[in-house]
């Protein structure tokens, strides 16, 4: 990024929509699933299964990210990651994404190209093509992504298949992004490991299809917080879920951050969103694929989610528009 | 909509994301292509062709629409229509859409439900399911849509297949939305036919697959203006295109509006965007399906687009960020 971000010499207004799209899409590698990439009215993507999995999630500047906290690359990666995690949570493998990007006219071209560099990098981690997009003018940066995926002949793993007696398990990090947010909110920039977790999640994409193959009965990605998202799963399945807190090891790094900030790190683990771990239910402990660990069990009652048998008494998870 | 739009009693902040999603999605009809609709991490849509066509386009309040000019229902319809036209321009049939909606916390719930009513209505015109979405907070309303479609075994009709000797043809309205914008910009609200064309286009969705079946060699939807979009087609195909102006009948209504405003209605026809007509090339006149009419021819030179053999000398089409 240059020294004079809004000087007009290299802003999105100066280069224009078509010039920017050309700059961004030329030399962009495409996987074999991309049958027709960017540059036409629409893209064509392979859907070998005969079904396509689709999800959309948007990030807004000042609401979901701040460019004084995150680099444009990190924001682009995060915007893709939250979508790919949803594809994984159905047990599907991502095939492609499309990107709608809104930004002010005086946005430096470099911010846009770096955002899209992040988009391309994160999609590339799972060999998903960036197959299309739209660029529009707005007062703030907003990046809206739709991800598509393929089920490989398997049924989708929904939120509604959990049954009493099932084991509840998790794969991926819990509480890290929330700890990172607490650090950033107080004006600190370290420890980098938790701060970077807030800037960009690292969802265990491959664990979704692996869980589906292993017979997961229900699955969800942890975007709002473990208890909140298990609540969605419990509600959709018409069951209760009890989490055993002694199964949830609080990572040493989060213990340290909690001590430094005077906060309870277990609260981050139980209610922190934005890490996009996967939570799923399995018929038995022996079904759990590598990387998954048990954290609780499914009960018959529709009593929602409890921790060690009792309701958790602190506000659980992230509420939008609050 | 109530009398006190920002009173807080029935705003998106008060009802919350999950309440709003529940209110919008319950009782929403789904076509048979929707294998798993809203309410899970992602949707599952039939892709019988083994390929899926995907496109995304976003509308921003104050840039692409104004709520003092259009009703929320019209904005919702327009946001879908611009995407469905892109699917049609590939020769595909729309199957589904996902919607990311950003709005301020104090947006009346009714505005959101009416927007989504428009979204559902326009998607319903082509039996496409509204299969998923996201709602986020932002300073202005932005609606970002991704549409998916099915090619029914046909090759996609790209922008790059036009060959010298082909006939250039159009299906749908030209210049109406531009005339409507001129009327609205001067503070008028009639004639309603042109004003409504600006508020919400009426693309000839079925004409896209019909053109593909009839052997169209290239196709594009007219979103930026006839000359501008034929320019994209000519560039991608490496050909020149000449438009015969006497083939473009200016509708009487546009003649009247032009006379009233002191504007040249042919300029609207040649350069006005947002009607989302379809423009395509065919091997011969006899290939044109019902509703398509010839407007010019493809030449060998890469001289871009001419009108009656000469370059058109007024600024052609809509430029973003200008």
Coordinates of C-alpha atoms in Angstrom, one line a residue:
Chain A
X1 CA 0.0 0.0 0.0
X2 CA 1.4 3.5 -0.9
X3 CA 1.9 6.4 1.4
X4 CA -1.1 8.4 0.1
X5 CA -3.9 5.9 0.2
X6 CA -6.6 8.4 -1.0
X7 CA -4.6 10.5 -3.4
X8 CA -6.7 9.3 -6.3
X9 CA -3.7 8.2 -8.4
X10 CA -4.3 4.6 -7.7
X11 CA -7.8 4.2 -6.3
X12 CA -10.6 2.1 -7.4
X13 CA -12.2 5.2 -9.0
X14 CA -9.1 5.8 -11.1
X15 CA -8.6 2.3 -12.3
X16 CA -12.3 1.5 -12.7
X17 CA -14.4 -1.6 -12.2
X18 CA -13.3 -3.3 -15.4
X19 CA -9.6 -2.5 -15.0
X20 CA -9.7 -3.7 -11.4
X21 CA -11.4 -7.0 -12.4
X22 CA -8.8 -7.5 -15.1
X23 CA -6.0 -6.9 -12.7
X24 CA -7.4 -9.2 -10.2
X25 CA -8.4 -12.1 -12.4
X26 CA -5.6 -12.3 -14.8
X27 CA -3.2 -15.1 -13.9
X28 CA -5.6 -16.4 -11.3
X29 CA -5.2 -20.1 -11.2
X30 CA -8.3 -22.2 -11.5
X31 CA -8.8 -25.8 -10.3
X32 CA -10.2 -28.4 -12.7
X33 CA -13.7 -27.9 -11.2
X34 CA -13.8 -24.5 -12.7
X35 CA -15.3 -25.2 -16.2
X36 CA -15.7 -21.5 -17.0
X37 CA -14.1 -18.9 -14.8
X38 CA -14.4 -15.1 -14.4
X39 CA -15.1 -12.8 -17.3
X40 CA -18.5 -13.8 -18.6
X41 CA -22.1 -13.2 -17.4
X42 CA -21.7 -16.2 -15.0
X43 CA -19.3 -19.0 -14.2
X44 CA -19.7 -22.7 -14.8
X45 CA -18.6 -25.1 -12.0
X46 CA -18.5 -28.8 -11.9
X47 CA -21.2 -30.4 -9.7
X48 CA -20.2 -34.1 -10.1
X49 CA -22.6 -35.2 -7.3
X50 CA -25.6 -33.8 -9.2
X51 CA -26.3 -31.6 -6.2
X52 CA -24.6 -28.4 -5.1
X53 CA -24.1 -27.1 -1.5
X54 CA -24.4 -23.3 -1.2
X55 CA -23.9 -20.8 1.6
X56 CA -23.4 -17.1 1.9
X57 CA -21.9 -14.9 4.5
X58 CA -20.9 -11.2 4.5
X59 CA -18.4 -9.2 6.5
X60 CA -18.8 -5.4 7.0
X61 CA -16.0 -3.0 7.9
X62 CA -16.4 -1.7 11.4
X63 CA -18.8 -4.5 12.3
X64 CA -16.9 -7.7 11.5
X65 CA -13.4 -6.3 10.9
X66 CA -11.3 -3.2 11.3
X67 CA -8.5 -2.4 8.9
X68 CA -6.5 -1.0 11.8
X69 CA -6.6 -4.4 13.4
X70 CA -6.3 -6.7 10.4
X71 CA -4.5 -6.5 7.1
X72 CA -6.7 -6.6 3.9
X73 CA -5.2 -10.1 3.2
X74 CA -6.5 -11.3 6.6
X75 CA -9.9 -9.8 6.0
X76 CA -10.1 -11.5 2.6
X77 CA -9.1 -14.8 4.1
X78 CA -11.6 -14.5 6.9
X79 CA -14.4 -13.7 4.6
X80 CA -13.7 -16.9 2.7
X81 CA -13.0 -19.0 5.8
X82 CA -16.4 -18.4 7.4
X83 CA -18.1 -19.6 4.2
X84 CA -15.9 -22.6 3.6
X85 CA -16.5 -23.7 7.2
X86 CA -20.3 -23.8 6.5
X87 CA -19.6 -26.0 3.5
X88 CA -17.5 -28.3 5.6
X89 CA -20.2 -28.4 8.3
X90 CA -22.5 -30.1 5.8
X91 CA -19.8 -32.7 5.2
X92 CA -19.1 -31.3 1.7
X93 CA -15.9 -30.3 -0.1
X94 CA -15.7 -26.7 -1.3
X95 CA -15.5 -26.3 -5.1
X96 CA -15.8 -22.6 -5.7
X97 CA -16.7 -19.2 -4.4
X98 CA -18.0 -15.9 -5.9
X99 CA -17.2 -12.6 -4.3
X100 CA -19.2 -9.3 -4.1
X101 CA -17.0 -6.5 -2.9
X102 CA -18.3 -3.1 -2.0
X103 CA -16.0 -0.2 -1.3
X104 CA -15.7 3.6 -1.3
X105 CA -14.4 5.3 -4.5
X106 CA -11.3 6.5 -2.8
X107 CA -10.2 3.0 -1.6
X108 CA -6.6 2.4 -2.7
X109 CA -6.4 -0.2 -5.4
X110 CA -3.8 -2.0 -3.2
X111 CA -6.4 -2.6 -0.5
X112 CA -8.7 -4.2 -3.0
X113 CA -6.1 -6.3 -4.6
X114 CA -4.8 -7.4 -1.2
X115 CA -8.3 -8.3 0.0
X116 CA -8.7 -10.4 -3.1
X117 CA -5.3 -11.9 -2.6
X118 CA -6.5 -13.1 0.8
X119 CA -9.7 -14.4 -0.8
X120 CA -7.7 -16.3 -3.4
X121 CA -5.2 -17.7 -0.9
X122 CA -7.9 -19.1 1.5
X123 CA -9.9 -20.6 -1.4
X124 CA -6.7 -22.1 -2.7
X125 CA -6.1 -23.9 0.6
X126 CA -9.0 -26.2 -0.4
X127 CA -8.5 -26.0 -4.1
X128 CA -11.7 -23.9 -4.6
X129 CA -11.8 -21.6 -7.6
X130 CA -12.7 -17.9 -7.3
X131 CA -15.0 -18.1 -10.3
X132 CA -16.8 -14.8 -10.3
X133 CA -17.6 -11.5 -8.6
X134 CA -19.1 -8.1 -8.5
X135 CA -17.5 -4.8 -7.5
X136 CA -19.8 -1.9 -6.3
X137 CA -19.4 1.5 -4.6
X138 CA -20.5 1.9 -1.0
X139 CA -19.5 4.0 2.0
X140 CA -17.8 1.2 3.8
X141 CA -16.0 -2.0 2.7
X142 CA -18.3 -5.0 2.6
X143 CA -17.3 -8.4 1.3
X144 CA -20.0 -10.8 0.6
X145 CA -19.1 -14.4 -0.4
X146 CA -21.0 -17.4 -1.6
X147 CA -19.3 -20.7 -1.4
X148 CA -20.3 -23.8 -3.3
X149 CA -19.4 -27.4 -2.4
X150 CA -19.9 -31.0 -3.5
X151 CA -21.1 -33.9 -1.3
X152 CA -19.4 -36.7 -3.1
X153 CA -22.5 -38.8 -3.1
X154 CA -23.0 -38.6 0.7
X155 CA -26.2 -37.3 2.3
X156 CA -25.7 -33.8 3.8
X157 CA -25.0 -33.8 7.6
X158 CA -27.7 -31.4 8.9
X159 CA -28.3 -29.9 12.3
X160 CA -31.3 -32.1 12.9
X161 CA -29.9 -35.7 13.1
X162 CA -28.7 -35.9 16.7
X163 CA -30.2 -38.7 18.8
X164 CA -30.2 -39.4 22.5
X165 CA -27.1 -41.4 23.4
X166 CA -25.0 -39.7 20.7
X167 CA -21.5 -38.5 21.6
X168 CA -20.9 -34.7 21.1
X169 CA -17.5 -34.0 19.7
X170 CA -15.5 -31.0 18.4
X171 CA -12.7 -30.5 16.0
X172 CA -10.8 -27.2 15.9
X173 CA -10.0 -24.3 18.2
X174 CA -12.4 -22.8 20.7
X175 CA -12.1 -19.4 22.4
X176 CA -9.0 -18.2 20.5
X177 CA -10.7 -15.6 18.4
X178 CA -12.6 -14.3 21.4
X179 CA -9.4 -14.0 23.5
X180 CA -7.9 -12.2 20.5
X181 CA -10.8 -9.8 20.4
X182 CA -10.3 -9.1 24.1
X183 CA -6.6 -8.4 23.6
X184 CA -7.3 -6.1 20.6
X185 CA -10.1 -4.3 22.3
X186 CA -7.7 -3.2 25.1
X187 CA -5.3 -1.8 22.6
X188 CA -2.8 -4.7 22.7
X189 CA -1.4 -6.5 19.7
X190 CA 0.0 -9.6 21.4
X191 CA 0.2 -12.5 22.0
X192 CA 0.1 -12.8 18.2
X193 CA -1.3 -16.4 18.2
X194 CA -4.6 -15.3 19.8
X195 CA -4.7 -12.0 17.9
X196 CA -4.2 -13.7 14.6
X197 CA -7.0 -16.2 15.5
X198 CA -9.3 -13.2 15.7
X199 CA -8.0 -11.7 12.5
X200 CA -8.5 -14.9 10.5
X201 CA -9.8 -18.3 11.7
X202 CA -8.3 -21.6 10.8
X203 CA -11.3 -23.9 10.4
X204 CA -10.6 -27.7 10.1
X205 CA -12.1 -27.9 6.6
X206 CA -11.2 -31.6 6.0
X207 CA -12.7 -32.6 9.3
X208 CA -16.2 -32.0 7.9
X209 CA -16.2 -34.6 5.1
X210 CA -14.2 -36.9 7.4
X211 CA -17.0 -36.7 10.0
X212 CA -19.6 -37.3 7.3
X213 CA -17.7 -40.4 6.1
X214 CA -17.5 -41.6 9.7
X215 CA -21.3 -41.4 10.1
X216 CA -21.7 -38.1 12.0
X217 CA -25.4 -37.7 12.8
X218 CA -25.5 -33.9 13.0
X219 CA -22.9 -31.2 12.5
X220 CA -22.6 -27.4 12.8
X221 CA -19.7 -24.9 12.6
X222 CA -19.1 -22.9 15.7
X223 CA -19.5 -19.3 14.5
X224 CA -21.7 -17.9 17.3
X225 CA -20.0 -19.7 20.2
X226 CA -20.0 -23.4 21.3
X227 CA -23.0 -23.2 23.6
X228 CA -25.0 -21.1 21.2
X229 CA -24.3 -23.3 18.2
X230 CA -24.9 -26.5 20.1
X231 CA -28.2 -24.9 21.1
X232 CA -29.1 -24.5 17.4
X233 CA -28.2 -28.2 16.9
X234 CA -30.2 -29.3 20.0
X235 CA -33.2 -27.3 18.9
X236 CA -33.1 -28.6 15.3
X237 CA -32.7 -32.2 16.5
X238 CA -35.3 -31.9 19.3
X239 CA -32.8 -33.1 21.9
X240 CA -30.8 -31.8 24.9
X241 CA -27.0 -31.6 25.0
X242 CA -24.8 -31.7 28.1
X243 CA -21.2 -30.4 27.8
X244 CA -18.7 -31.8 30.3
X245 CA -16.4 -28.9 31.1
X246 CA -13.6 -31.2 32.2
X247 CA -13.4 -32.4 28.6
X248 CA -12.7 -28.9 27.4
X249 CA -9.0 -28.3 28.1
X250 CA -8.3 -24.5 28.2
X251 CA -5.1 -24.0 26.2
X252 CA -2.2 -22.6 28.2
X253 CA -2.1 -19.5 25.9
X254 CA -5.7 -18.7 26.8
X255 CA -5.0 -19.2 30.5
X256 CA -2.2 -16.7 30.3
X257 CA -4.3 -14.1 28.4
X258 CA -7.2 -14.6 30.8
X259 CA -4.8 -14.0 33.7
X260 CA -3.4 -10.9 32.1
X261 CA -6.8 -9.4 31.3
X262 CA -8.6 -10.6 34.4
X263 CA -11.0 -12.7 32.3
X264 CA -12.2 -16.3 32.6
X265 CA -10.7 -18.2 29.7
X266 CA -13.3 -21.0 30.0
X267 CA -15.9 -18.4 29.2
X268 CA -14.1 -17.8 25.9
X269 CA -14.0 -21.5 25.2
X270 CA -17.7 -22.0 25.9
X271 CA -19.1 -18.9 24.3
X272 CA -16.5 -17.4 22.0
X273 CA -17.4 -17.5 18.3
X274 CA -15.5 -16.8 15.1
X275 CA -13.0 -19.7 15.4
X276 CA -15.3 -21.9 13.2
X277 CA -14.4 -25.2 14.8
X278 CA -16.8 -28.0 13.8
X279 CA -19.1 -29.6 16.4
X280 CA -20.8 -32.8 15.5
X281 CA -22.6 -35.8 17.0
X282 CA -21.7 -39.4 16.5
X283 CA -23.4 -42.7 17.4
X284 CA -20.4 -43.8 19.5
X285 CA -17.0 -42.7 20.7
X286 CA -15.3 -45.2 18.3
X287 CA -16.7 -43.3 15.3
X288 CA -14.7 -40.2 16.0
X289 CA -12.2 -39.5 13.1
X290 CA -8.7 -38.2 13.8
X291 CA -8.7 -34.7 15.3
X292 CA -12.1 -34.9 16.9
X293 CA -12.5 -35.1 20.7
X294 CA -15.6 -35.8 22.8
X295 CA -17.0 -33.0 24.9
X296 CA -20.4 -34.2 25.9
X297 CA -23.5 -36.2 25.2
X298 CA -27.0 -36.0 23.7
X299 CA -29.9 -36.5 26.1
X300 CA -33.6 -37.1 25.4
X301 CA -35.0 -33.9 27.0
X302 CA -35.5 -30.8 24.9
X303 CA -33.9 -28.8 27.7
X304 CA -31.4 -27.0 25.4
X305 CA -27.7 -27.1 26.3
X306 CA -26.3 -27.6 29.8
X307 CA -22.8 -27.6 31.2
X308 CA -22.1 -30.3 33.7
X309 CA -25.8 -30.8 34.0
X310 CA -26.8 -27.2 34.7
X311 CA -27.7 -24.2 32.5
X312 CA -24.7 -22.0 31.8
X313 CA -25.5 -18.7 33.5
X314 CA -23.5 -16.2 31.5
X315 CA -24.7 -14.7 28.2
X316 CA -24.0 -17.3 25.6
X317 CA -22.5 -16.3 22.3
X318 CA -22.6 -13.5 19.9
X319 CA -25.9 -11.6 19.2
X320 CA -26.1 -9.6 16.0
X321 CA -27.5 -6.0 16.1
X322 CA -27.1 -5.9 19.8
Chain B
X1 CA -44.6 -0.1 7.2
X2 CA -45.6 1.7 10.5
X3 CA -45.6 5.5 11.1
X4 CA -42.5 5.4 13.2
X5 CA -39.9 3.5 11.2
X6 CA -37.1 4.0 13.7
X7 CA -39.1 3.8 16.9
X8 CA -37.3 0.6 17.9
X9 CA -40.4 -1.4 18.6
X10 CA -40.2 -3.3 15.4
X11 CA -36.8 -2.9 14.0
X12 CA -34.3 -5.5 13.0
X13 CA -32.4 -4.7 16.3
X14 CA -35.5 -5.5 18.3
X15 CA -36.4 -8.7 16.6
X16 CA -32.9 -9.9 16.1
X17 CA -31.2 -11.9 13.3
X18 CA -32.7 -15.3 14.2
X19 CA -36.2 -14.0 14.8
X20 CA -36.1 -12.2 11.5
X21 CA -34.8 -15.2 9.6
X22 CA -37.5 -17.3 11.1
X23 CA -40.2 -14.8 10.2
X24 CA -38.9 -14.6 6.6
X25 CA -38.3 -18.2 5.9
X26 CA -41.3 -19.9 7.6
X27 CA -43.9 -20.8 5.0
X28 CA -41.5 -19.9 2.1
X29 CA -42.4 -22.2 -0.7
X30 CA -39.5 -24.2 -2.2
X31 CA -39.3 -25.8 -5.7
X32 CA -38.4 -29.4 -6.1
X33 CA -34.8 -28.4 -6.9
X34 CA -34.3 -27.3 -3.3
X35 CA -33.2 -30.4 -1.6
X36 CA -32.4 -28.7 1.7
X37 CA -33.6 -25.1 2.2
X38 CA -32.8 -22.4 4.7
X39 CA -32.0 -23.1 8.3
X40 CA -28.8 -25.2 8.3
X41 CA -25.2 -24.2 7.7
X42 CA -25.7 -24.4 3.9
X43 CA -28.4 -25.4 1.5
X44 CA -28.4 -28.3 -1.0
X45 CA -29.7 -27.6 -4.5
X46 CA -30.2 -30.1 -7.4
X47 CA -27.6 -29.7 -10.2
X48 CA -29.0 -32.4 -12.6
X49 CA -26.6 -31.3 -15.3
X50 CA -23.6 -32.2 -13.2
X51 CA -22.5 -28.5 -13.6
X52 CA -23.8 -25.4 -12.0
X53 CA -23.9 -21.9 -13.3
X54 CA -23.1 -19.2 -10.7
X55 CA -23.2 -15.4 -10.7
X56 CA -23.3 -12.7 -8.1
X57 CA -24.4 -9.0 -8.1
X58 CA -25.0 -6.6 -5.3
X59 CA -27.2 -3.4 -5.0
X60 CA -26.3 -0.6 -2.6
X61 CA -28.7 2.0 -1.2
X62 CA -28.0 5.4 -2.6
X63 CA -25.9 3.9 -5.5
X64 CA -28.2 1.4 -7.2
X65 CA -31.5 2.3 -5.6
X66 CA -33.2 4.9 -3.4
X67 CA -36.0 4.0 -1.1
X68 CA -37.7 7.3 -1.8
X69 CA -37.9 6.2 -5.5
X70 CA -38.6 2.5 -5.1
X71 CA -40.5 0.4 -2.7
X72 CA -38.6 -2.3 -0.8
X73 CA -40.5 -4.9 -2.8
X74 CA -39.2 -3.4 -6.0
X75 CA -35.6 -3.2 -4.7
X76 CA -35.8 -6.9 -3.7
X77 CA -37.1 -7.8 -7.1
X78 CA -34.5 -5.8 -8.9
X79 CA -31.6 -7.4 -6.9
X80 CA -32.8 -10.8 -8.0
X81 CA -33.6 -9.8 -11.6
X82 CA -30.1 -8.6 -12.3
X83 CA -28.7 -11.9 -11.2
X84 CA -31.3 -14.1 -13.0
X85 CA -30.6 -12.2 -16.2
X86 CA -26.9 -13.3 -15.9
X87 CA -28.0 -16.9 -15.6
X88 CA -30.3 -16.6 -18.6
X89 CA -27.5 -14.9 -20.6
X90 CA -25.5 -18.2 -20.3
X91 CA -28.4 -20.1 -21.7
X92 CA -29.2 -21.6 -18.3
X93 CA -32.4 -22.0 -16.2
X94 CA -32.2 -20.5 -12.7
X95 CA -32.5 -23.0 -9.9
X96 CA -31.9 -21.0 -6.7
X97 CA -30.5 -17.9 -5.0
X98 CA -28.9 -17.0 -1.8
X99 CA -29.2 -13.5 -0.3
X100 CA -26.8 -11.5 1.9
X101 CA -28.6 -8.5 3.3
X102 CA -26.9 -5.7 5.2
X103 CA -28.9 -3.0 6.9
X104 CA -28.7 -0.5 9.8
X105 CA -30.0 -1.7 13.3
X106 CA -32.9 0.8 13.2
X107 CA -34.2 -0.5 9.9
X108 CA -37.9 -1.2 10.3
X109 CA -38.6 -5.0 10.2
X110 CA -41.2 -4.3 7.6
X111 CA -38.6 -2.9 5.2
X112 CA -36.6 -6.1 5.5
X113 CA -39.6 -8.4 5.2
X114 CA -40.8 -6.4 2.1
X115 CA -37.4 -6.5 0.5
X116 CA -37.3 -10.3 1.0
X117 CA -40.9 -10.5 -0.3
X118 CA -39.7 -8.9 -3.5
X119 CA -36.7 -11.3 -3.6
X120 CA -39.0 -14.3 -3.2
X121 CA -41.5 -13.0 -5.8
X122 CA -38.9 -12.4 -8.5
X123 CA -37.2 -15.8 -7.8
X124 CA -40.7 -17.4 -7.9
X125 CA -41.3 -16.1 -11.4
X126 CA -38.7 -18.7 -12.6
X127 CA -39.4 -21.3 -9.9
X128 CA -36.0 -20.6 -8.3
X129 CA -35.8 -21.3 -4.5
X130 CA -34.5 -18.8 -2.0
X131 CA -32.4 -21.3 -0.3
X132 CA -30.2 -19.4 2.1
X133 CA -28.9 -16.1 3.4
X134 CA -27.1 -13.9 5.8
X135 CA -28.2 -10.8 7.6
X136 CA -25.6 -8.3 8.9
X137 CA -25.5 -4.8 10.3
X138 CA -24.2 -1.9 8.1
X139 CA -24.7 1.8 7.8
X140 CA -26.7 1.4 4.5
X141 CA -28.8 -1.2 3.0
X142 CA -27.0 -3.5 0.7
X143 CA -28.4 -6.6 -0.9
X144 CA -26.0 -9.1 -2.4
X145 CA -27.4 -12.1 -4.3
X146 CA -25.8 -15.2 -5.8
X147 CA -27.9 -17.0 -8.4
X148 CA -27.4 -20.6 -9.5
X149 CA -28.6 -22.2 -12.7
X150 CA -28.7 -25.4 -14.7
X151 CA -27.6 -25.8 -18.3
X152 CA -29.8 -28.8 -19.1
X153 CA -26.9 -30.6 -20.9
X154 CA -26.2 -27.7 -23.2
X155 CA -22.8 -25.9 -23.5
X156 CA -22.8 -22.4 -21.9
X157 CA -23.3 -19.6 -24.3
X158 CA -20.3 -17.4 -23.6
X159 CA -19.3 -13.9 -24.8
X160 CA -16.6 -15.3 -27.0
X161 CA -18.3 -17.3 -29.7
X162 CA -19.4 -14.6 -32.2
X163 CA -18.1 -15.0 -35.7
X164 CA -18.0 -12.8 -38.8
X165 CA -21.2 -13.0 -40.7
X166 CA -23.3 -13.7 -37.6
X167 CA -26.5 -11.8 -37.0
X168 CA -26.7 -9.7 -33.9
X169 CA -30.1 -9.8 -32.2
X170 CA -31.9 -8.6 -29.1
X171 CA -34.7 -9.8 -26.9
X172 CA -36.3 -7.5 -24.3
X173 CA -36.5 -3.8 -23.6
X174 CA -33.8 -1.2 -24.3
X175 CA -33.7 2.4 -22.9
X176 CA -36.7 2.1 -20.6
X177 CA -34.8 2.1 -17.3
X178 CA -32.6 5.0 -18.5
X179 CA -35.7 7.0 -19.5
X180 CA -37.2 6.2 -16.1
X181 CA -34.0 7.4 -14.4
X182 CA -34.2 10.7 -16.3
X183 CA -37.8 11.1 -15.2
X184 CA -37.1 10.4 -11.5
X185 CA -34.0 12.5 -11.5
X186 CA -36.0 15.5 -12.5
X187 CA -38.5 14.9 -9.6
X188 CA -41.3 13.4 -11.7
X189 CA -43.0 10.1 -11.0
X190 CA -44.7 9.4 -14.4
X191 CA -45.1 8.0 -16.9
X192 CA -45.3 5.0 -14.6
X193 CA -44.3 2.5 -17.3
X194 CA -40.8 4.0 -17.7
X195 CA -40.4 4.8 -14.0
X196 CA -41.3 1.3 -13.1
X197 CA -38.8 0.0 -15.6
X198 CA -36.1 1.8 -13.7
X199 CA -37.4 0.5 -10.3
X200 CA -37.4 -3.1 -11.5
X201 CA -36.4 -4.6 -14.8
X202 CA -38.3 -7.3 -16.6
X203 CA -35.7 -9.4 -18.2
X204 CA -36.8 -12.0 -20.8
X205 CA -35.5 -15.0 -18.7
X206 CA -36.9 -17.7 -20.9
X207 CA -35.3 -16.2 -24.0
X208 CA -31.8 -17.2 -22.8
X209 CA -32.3 -20.9 -22.8
X210 CA -34.4 -20.5 -26.0
X211 CA -31.5 -18.8 -27.7
X212 CA -29.1 -21.5 -26.6
X213 CA -31.3 -24.2 -28.0
X214 CA -31.5 -22.2 -31.2
X215 CA -27.7 -22.2 -31.6
X216 CA -26.8 -18.8 -30.3
X217 CA -23.0 -18.4 -30.8
X218 CA -22.5 -15.7 -28.1
X219 CA -24.8 -14.0 -25.6
X220 CA -24.7 -11.2 -22.9
X221 CA -27.3 -9.4 -20.8
X222 CA -27.6 -5.7 -21.4
X223 CA -26.7 -4.3 -18.0
X224 CA -24.3 -1.5 -18.9
X225 CA -26.0 -0.3 -22.1
X226 CA -26.4 -1.9 -25.5
X227 CA -23.3 -0.5 -27.1
X228 CA -21.1 -1.1 -24.0
X229 CA -22.3 -4.7 -23.7
X230 CA -21.9 -5.4 -27.4
X231 CA -18.5 -4.0 -26.9
X232 CA -17.7 -6.6 -24.3
X233 CA -19.0 -9.3 -26.6
X234 CA -17.0 -8.0 -29.6
X235 CA -13.8 -7.8 -27.5
X236 CA -14.2 -11.3 -26.1
X237 CA -15.0 -12.7 -29.5
X238 CA -12.3 -10.7 -31.3
X239 CA -14.7 -9.3 -33.8
X240 CA -16.4 -6.1 -34.7
X241 CA -20.1 -5.4 -34.5
X242 CA -22.2 -2.9 -36.5
X243 CA -25.6 -1.9 -35.2
X244 CA -28.1 -0.7 -37.8
X245 CA -30.0 2.1 -36.1
X246 CA -33.1 1.7 -38.3
X247 CA -33.6 -1.8 -36.8
X248 CA -34.0 -0.2 -33.4
X249 CA -37.5 1.2 -33.2
X250 CA -37.7 3.8 -30.4
X251 CA -41.0 3.0 -28.5
X252 CA -43.6 5.7 -28.7
X253 CA -43.5 6.1 -24.9
X254 CA -39.8 6.9 -25.0
X255 CA -40.3 9.3 -27.8
X256 CA -42.9 11.1 -25.6
X257 CA -40.6 11.2 -22.6
X258 CA -37.7 12.4 -24.7
X259 CA -39.7 15.2 -26.1
X260 CA -40.9 16.2 -22.6
X261 CA -37.4 16.2 -21.2
X262 CA -35.6 17.5 -24.2
X263 CA -33.6 14.3 -24.5
X264 CA -32.7 12.0 -27.4
X265 CA -34.6 8.8 -26.8
X266 CA -32.3 6.9 -29.3
X267 CA -29.5 7.6 -26.9
X268 CA -31.3 5.8 -24.2
X269 CA -31.9 2.8 -26.5
X270 CA -28.2 2.7 -27.5
X271 CA -26.6 3.4 -24.1
X272 CA -29.1 2.9 -21.4
X273 CA -28.4 0.0 -19.0
X274 CA -30.4 -1.7 -16.3
X275 CA -33.2 -3.1 -18.6
X276 CA -31.4 -6.4 -18.8
X277 CA -32.5 -7.3 -22.2
X278 CA -30.5 -10.1 -23.8
X279 CA -28.2 -9.6 -26.8
X280 CA -26.9 -12.6 -28.8
X281 CA -25.4 -13.6 -32.1
X282 CA -26.8 -16.3 -34.4
X283 CA -25.4 -17.9 -37.5
X284 CA -28.4 -16.8 -39.5
X285 CA -31.6 -14.8 -39.4
X286 CA -33.7 -18.0 -39.6
X287 CA -32.2 -19.2 -36.3
X288 CA -33.8 -16.4 -34.2
X289 CA -36.3 -17.7 -31.7
X290 CA -39.6 -16.0 -31.0
X291 CA -39.2 -12.6 -29.4
X292 CA -35.7 -11.9 -30.8
X293 CA -35.2 -9.3 -33.5
X294 CA -32.1 -8.6 -35.6
X295 CA -30.3 -5.3 -34.9
X296 CA -27.0 -5.7 -36.7
X297 CA -24.2 -7.9 -37.9
X298 CA -20.8 -9.2 -36.9
X299 CA -17.8 -8.2 -39.0
X300 CA -14.2 -9.4 -39.2
X301 CA -12.4 -6.4 -37.9
X302 CA -11.6 -5.9 -34.2
X303 CA -12.9 -2.3 -34.5
X304 CA -15.3 -2.6 -31.6
X305 CA -18.9 -1.5 -32.0
X306 CA -20.1 0.9 -34.7
X307 CA -23.6 2.3 -35.4
X308 CA -24.5 2.5 -39.1
X309 CA -20.8 2.0 -39.9
X310 CA -19.3 4.7 -37.7
X311 CA -18.3 4.9 -34.0
X312 CA -21.0 6.3 -31.8
X313 CA -19.7 9.6 -30.4
X314 CA -21.5 10.0 -27.1
X315 CA -20.3 8.4 -23.9
X316 CA -21.5 4.8 -24.1
X317 CA -23.0 3.2 -21.0
X318 CA -22.7 3.2 -17.3
X319 CA -19.3 3.5 -15.6
X320 CA -19.0 2.4 -12.0
X321 CA -17.2 4.7 -9.5
X322 CA -17.4 7.6 -11.8

